[in-house]
Amino acid sequence: MKDQYGRDIDYLRISLTDRCNLRCKYCMPDGICQTAHSEILTYEEILTVCQAALQLGISHFKVTGGEPFVRKNAISFLRDLKELAPSCTVTLTTNGTLLKPYIKELRELGIDGINISLDAAQEERFFAITGSHAFASVLESIQLCAACGIRTKINAVLLPGNEDQLLPLARLAEEMPVDVRLIELMPIGEGAALSVFSPDKARKILLQKYPDLSPVPAEERRGYGPAHYEQSEKLLGRIGWIDAISHQFCTSCNRIRLTSTGLLKPCLCYGNGVDLRAILRKKNPGNPNLIWDELLLALSDGIFQKPRAHCFQEHDAITEHRKMAEIGG
Ligand code: SAM
Ligand code: SF4
């Protein structure tokens, strides 16, 4: 459906959990106070929201976290979601550390793409950023996903002090048919306290090695979100840019978010949203249709009210104070 500014909202980002097994320094370096299980939407409740979203024209579902695979039976949820919405895309964003045992099943259930976060191309730097020794396993999962034909993308946040990792990360797109997407650090959670490594500076570094870097043809669709992509003859995959601040893409933003506690978030930088959990947990045995109608109305209201633009340039105007792991990215 369209929001109040006429944008087509067709993309729902679903966070399965706020828990994570990594401690990325820009996201949740000290861990988070874990939300009680009872506050987290059950898979059944999430699927009910997805069913309502389908009715309102959502056709792309992104499953994320925290880390989606720290939640038990995430793979069954993905299968159920794909069955519920066979003609929609269902994609996944993961840190890749727990992914390997599920790759075959993901391919069989028809996953439409996997984004794997990898901020460094060296083990020690990976450890310094994430607090984890899983570098080799993440890299292996990226290779396995790409090799079995899953559309695979690497997500790397542009971090100050990490400039030397840029070319080694881009090199992965020379070796495998994967897109390497560079994400501008957003002032959310711990990210607010860090300085930036700008996409402009990153592009200048890339041009030294890939002087023919240029936008992909308009008809080449690489995804369903705001990233824009560039190509080079030397690369099998593409370089993607998610530069929400320096290249504001709010006029074409097509997404809404569902947190693991059931808050429908119309925009990343504002803390408000619609409490869908309260509706889902209302008891109305006499007339279940009432709850369904209320859910549809709340969802369409949330979509319609989506703000015109984010306010990341004015730090004081940001009202979202949760960590990115609690929101889902
Ligand atoms: N744990 C999974 C992962 O890391 O891919 C999924 C959730 S994570 C919150 C989703 C994405 O958000 C990751 O690619 C992560 O790098 C990115 N992210 C986290 N904090 C960020 C920030 N402050 N600015 C930009 N991206 C951020
Ligand atoms: Fe976990 Fe992803 Fe946040 Fe890193 S970015 S701490 S992997 S949720």
GROMACS .gro file of N, CA, C and O in nm, residues 21-22 97 123-124 126-128 130-138:
model
   68
   21ASN      N    1   2.501  -1.363   1.938
   21ASN     CA    2   2.620  -1.430   1.991
   21ASN      C    3   2.747  -1.348   1.965
   21ASN      O    4   2.854  -1.387   2.009
   22LEU      N    5   2.737  -1.237   1.894
   22LEU     CA    6   2.855  -1.151   1.874
   22LEU      C    7   2.840  -1.022   1.954
   22LEU      O    8   2.732  -0.990   2.003
   97THR      N    9   2.775  -1.684   1.160
   97THR     CA   10   2.853  -1.772   1.247
   97THR      C   11   2.784  -1.906   1.270
   97THR      O   12   2.849  -2.006   1.299
  123GLU      N   13   4.132  -1.236   1.015
  123GLU     CA   14   4.084  -1.294   1.141
  123GLU      C   15   4.100  -1.201   1.262
  123GLU      O   16   4.007  -1.182   1.341
  124GLU      N   17   4.221  -1.140   1.276
  124GLU     CA   18   4.245  -1.058   1.397
  124GLU      C   19   4.154  -0.935   1.398
  124GLU      O   20   4.102  -0.894   1.501
  126PHE      N   21   3.866  -0.908   1.247
  126PHE     CA   22   3.730  -0.957   1.271
  126PHE      C   23   3.708  -0.973   1.421
  126PHE      O   24   3.606  -0.931   1.476
  127PHE      N   25   3.808  -1.030   1.488
  127PHE     CA   26   3.796  -1.048   1.634
  127PHE      C   27   3.788  -0.912   1.704
  127PHE      O   28   3.707  -0.893   1.796
  128ALA      N   29   3.871  -0.818   1.660
  128ALA     CA   30   3.872  -0.686   1.725
  128ALA      C   31   3.736  -0.617   1.712
  128ALA      O   32   3.692  -0.547   1.802
  130THR      N   33   3.427  -0.784   1.638
  130THR     CA   34   3.309  -0.862   1.681
  130THR      C   35   3.326  -0.936   1.813
  130THR      O   36   3.228  -0.985   1.869
  131GLY      N   37   3.452  -0.948   1.858
  131GLY     CA   38   3.478  -1.028   1.979
  131GLY      C   39   3.465  -1.177   1.953
  131GLY      O   40   3.453  -1.256   2.047
  132SER      N   41   3.467  -1.217   1.827
  132SER     CA   42   3.444  -1.359   1.795
  132SER      C   43   3.561  -1.415   1.713
  132SER      O   44   3.624  -1.344   1.634
  133HIS      N   45   3.585  -1.546   1.733
  133HIS     CA   46   3.690  -1.614   1.656
  133HIS      C   47   3.632  -1.689   1.536
  133HIS      O   48   3.696  -1.779   1.483
  134ALA      N   49   3.511  -1.653   1.495
  134ALA     CA   50   3.442  -1.732   1.392
  134ALA      C   51   3.472  -1.687   1.248
  134ALA      O   52   3.403  -1.729   1.156
  135PHE      N   53   3.577  -1.607   1.230
  135PHE     CA   54   3.603  -1.552   1.095
  135PHE      C   55   3.604  -1.661   0.987
  135PHE      O   56   3.535  -1.649   0.885
  136ALA      N   57   3.683  -1.768   1.010
  136ALA     CA   58   3.698  -1.870   0.905
  136ALA      C   59   3.564  -1.935   0.874
  136ALA      O   60   3.533  -1.964   0.758
  137SER      N   61   3.485  -1.957   0.977
  137SER     CA   62   3.357  -2.023   0.956
  137SER      C   63   3.259  -1.931   0.879
  137SER      O   64   3.184  -1.977   0.792
  138VAL      N   65   3.264  -1.801   0.907
  138VAL     CA   66   3.177  -1.708   0.834
  138VAL      C   67   3.218  -1.705   0.686
  138VAL      O   68   3.133  -1.714   0.596
   0.00000   0.00000   0.00000
